[in-house]
Coordinates of C-alpha atoms in Angstrom, one line a residue:
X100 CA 0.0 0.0 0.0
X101 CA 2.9 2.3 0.6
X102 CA 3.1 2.9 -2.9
X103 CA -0.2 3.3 -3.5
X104 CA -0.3 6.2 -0.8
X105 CA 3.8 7.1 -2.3
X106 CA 3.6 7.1 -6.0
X107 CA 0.2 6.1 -7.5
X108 CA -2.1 8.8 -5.5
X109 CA -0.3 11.5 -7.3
X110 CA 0.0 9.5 -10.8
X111 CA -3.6 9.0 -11.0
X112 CA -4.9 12.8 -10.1
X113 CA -2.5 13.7 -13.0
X114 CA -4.0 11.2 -15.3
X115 CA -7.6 11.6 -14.3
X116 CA -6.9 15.6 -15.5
X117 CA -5.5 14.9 -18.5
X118 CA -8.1 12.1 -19.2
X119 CA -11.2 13.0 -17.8
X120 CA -13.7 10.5 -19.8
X121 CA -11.3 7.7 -17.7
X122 CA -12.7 6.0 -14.7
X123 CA -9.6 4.8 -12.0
X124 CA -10.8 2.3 -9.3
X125 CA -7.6 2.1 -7.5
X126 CA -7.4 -0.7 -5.0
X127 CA -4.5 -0.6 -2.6
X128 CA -4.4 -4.0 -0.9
X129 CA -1.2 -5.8 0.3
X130 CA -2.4 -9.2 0.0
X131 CA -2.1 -10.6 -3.6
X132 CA -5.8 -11.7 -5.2
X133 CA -7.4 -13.4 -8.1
X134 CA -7.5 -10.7 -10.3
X135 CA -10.6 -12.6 -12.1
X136 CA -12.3 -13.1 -9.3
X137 CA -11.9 -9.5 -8.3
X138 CA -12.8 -8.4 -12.0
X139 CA -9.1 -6.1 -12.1
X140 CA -7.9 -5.3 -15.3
X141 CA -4.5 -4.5 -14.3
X142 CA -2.5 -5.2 -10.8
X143 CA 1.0 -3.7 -10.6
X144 CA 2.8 -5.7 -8.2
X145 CA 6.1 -5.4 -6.3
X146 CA 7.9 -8.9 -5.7
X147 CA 10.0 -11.6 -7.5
X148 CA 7.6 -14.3 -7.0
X149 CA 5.3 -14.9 -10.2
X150 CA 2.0 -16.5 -10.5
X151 CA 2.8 -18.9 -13.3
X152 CA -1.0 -18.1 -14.2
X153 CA -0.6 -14.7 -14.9
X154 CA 0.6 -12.5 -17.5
X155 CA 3.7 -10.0 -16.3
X156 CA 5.4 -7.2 -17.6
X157 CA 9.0 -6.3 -15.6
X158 CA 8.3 -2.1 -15.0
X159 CA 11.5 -1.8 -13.3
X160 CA 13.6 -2.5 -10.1
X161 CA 12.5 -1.3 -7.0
X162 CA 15.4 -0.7 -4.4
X163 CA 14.8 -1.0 -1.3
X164 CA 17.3 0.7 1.8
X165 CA 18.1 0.1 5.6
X166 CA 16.2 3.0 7.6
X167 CA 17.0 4.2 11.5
X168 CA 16.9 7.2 13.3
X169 CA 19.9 9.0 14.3
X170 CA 18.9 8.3 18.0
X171 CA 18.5 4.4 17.4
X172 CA 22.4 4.5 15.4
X173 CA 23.8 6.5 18.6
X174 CA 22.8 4.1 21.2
X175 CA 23.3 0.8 19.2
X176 CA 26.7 -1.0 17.9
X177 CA 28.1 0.2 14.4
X178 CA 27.0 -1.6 11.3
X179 CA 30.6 -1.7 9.7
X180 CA 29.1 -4.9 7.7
X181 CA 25.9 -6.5 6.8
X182 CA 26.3 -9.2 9.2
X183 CA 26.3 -6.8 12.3
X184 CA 22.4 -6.3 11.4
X185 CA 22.3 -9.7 13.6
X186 CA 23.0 -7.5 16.6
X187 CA 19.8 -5.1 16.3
X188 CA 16.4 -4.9 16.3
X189 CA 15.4 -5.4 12.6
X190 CA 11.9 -4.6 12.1
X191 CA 10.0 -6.6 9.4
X192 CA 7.6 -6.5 6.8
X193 CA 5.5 -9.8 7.4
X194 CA 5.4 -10.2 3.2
X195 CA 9.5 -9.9 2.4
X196 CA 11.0 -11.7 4.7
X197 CA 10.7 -11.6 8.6
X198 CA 13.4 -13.8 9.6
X199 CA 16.3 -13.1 6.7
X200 CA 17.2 -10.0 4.6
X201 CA 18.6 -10.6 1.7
X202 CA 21.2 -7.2 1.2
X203 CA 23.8 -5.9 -1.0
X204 CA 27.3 -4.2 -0.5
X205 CA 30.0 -3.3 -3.2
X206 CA 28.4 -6.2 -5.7
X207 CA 28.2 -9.2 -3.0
X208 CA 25.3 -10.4 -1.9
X209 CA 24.1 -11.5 1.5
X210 CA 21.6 -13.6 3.7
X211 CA 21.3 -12.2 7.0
X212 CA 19.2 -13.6 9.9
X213 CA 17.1 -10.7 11.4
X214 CA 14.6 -10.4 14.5
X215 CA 13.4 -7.7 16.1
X216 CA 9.7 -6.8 17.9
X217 CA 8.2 -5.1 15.3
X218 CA 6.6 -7.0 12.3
X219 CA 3.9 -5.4 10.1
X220 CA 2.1 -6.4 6.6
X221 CA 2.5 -2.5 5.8
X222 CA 5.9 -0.8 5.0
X223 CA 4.8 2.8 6.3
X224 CA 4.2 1.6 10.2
X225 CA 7.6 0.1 9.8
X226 CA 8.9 3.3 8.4
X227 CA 7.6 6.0 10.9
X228 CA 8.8 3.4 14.1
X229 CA 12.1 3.3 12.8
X230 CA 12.4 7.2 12.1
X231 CA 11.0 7.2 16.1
X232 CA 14.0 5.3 16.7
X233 CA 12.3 1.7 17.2
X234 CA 14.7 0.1 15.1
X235 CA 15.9 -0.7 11.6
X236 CA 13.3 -1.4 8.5
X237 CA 14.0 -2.2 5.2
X238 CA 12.1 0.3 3.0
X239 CA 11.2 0.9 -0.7
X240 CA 13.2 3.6 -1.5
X241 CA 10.4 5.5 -3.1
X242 CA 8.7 5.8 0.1
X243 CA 12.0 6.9 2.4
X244 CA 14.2 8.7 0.5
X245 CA 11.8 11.5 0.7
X246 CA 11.8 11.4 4.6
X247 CA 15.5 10.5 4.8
X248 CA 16.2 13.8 3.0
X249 CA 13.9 15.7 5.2
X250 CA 15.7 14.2 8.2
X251 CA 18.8 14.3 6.4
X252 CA 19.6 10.6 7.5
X253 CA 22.0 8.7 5.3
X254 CA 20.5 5.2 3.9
X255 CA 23.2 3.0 5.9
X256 CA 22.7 -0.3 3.4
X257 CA 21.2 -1.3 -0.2
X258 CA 18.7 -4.2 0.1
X259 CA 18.4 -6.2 -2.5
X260 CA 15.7 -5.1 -5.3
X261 CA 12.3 -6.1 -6.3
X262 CA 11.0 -6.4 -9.5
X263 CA 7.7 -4.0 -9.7
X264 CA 5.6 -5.9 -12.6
X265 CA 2.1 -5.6 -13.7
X266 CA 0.2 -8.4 -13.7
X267 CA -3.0 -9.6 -15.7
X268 CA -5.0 -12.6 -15.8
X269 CA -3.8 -15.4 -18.3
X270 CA -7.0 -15.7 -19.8
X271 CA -5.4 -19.2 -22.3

């Protein structure tokens, strides 16, 4: 839903103006459904599973980075590598990955075991507790970078990417 509320809110006013004989029924909904059942035309959807039954069209890589407040990086061990996320509260979004991240640094890649005591199905609540110093969330970076410039944090780590896609119903 986060970018629903980040990206497609805004992208759909603009269209609506420029197209106003179009009718938009946006449906921002984290849990993946049967897009015939639902009668949708169109799902864009951000992972790198695929329903082998549906049609899907690679829109691009979304990045994702490490998020935490200034005051949860003063009070907590240094992350001088991936591996030291083991040490910290790691807050997790129950879809991507609640017990490993999977991150990059300088090309290698890496499977790191996480816990913390947050874990939610939407990426916002995960953002705003780690900007109140809760933790550490892995974020899309269309939804942080914003508030990271605001705050004038630094992203600390690259997470590995996931492929945004649309998706349609394979009607053969």
């Amino acid at each position: 839903m986060s970018l629903a509320q980040s990206v497609l809110s805004l992208l759909t006013s603009e269209f609506v103006q420029l197209y106003p004989q179009v009718r938009i029924e946006l449906l921002a909904d984290n849990k993946t459904v049967n897009l015939i059942e639902e009668g949708v035309d169109v799902a864009l959807r951000i992972s790198n599973d695929l329903d082998p039954n549906q049609i899907a069209i690679r829109l691009e890589q979304c990045h994702s980075i490490l998020c935490a407040a200034p005051s949860y990086l003063n009070k907590n061990p240094a992350i001088t590598h991936p591996s030291a996320l083991k040490q910290h509260n790691c807050l997790s979004y129950s879809y991507f990955g609640t017990t490993h991240w999977l991150l990059s640094k300088n090309q290698q890649q890496y499977k790191i075991p996480v816990k913390g005591s947050i874990t939610s199905n939407e990426a916002n609540v995960l953002l705003f507790a780690s900007l109140n110093g809760a933790g550490i969330s892995q974020q899309p970076r269309y939804s942080a970078q914003p508030l990271i410039d605001q705050v004038r944090g630094k992203p600390r780590r690259s997470g590995r990417g996931r492929i945004a896609r649309t998706a349609q119903p394979s009607l053969g």
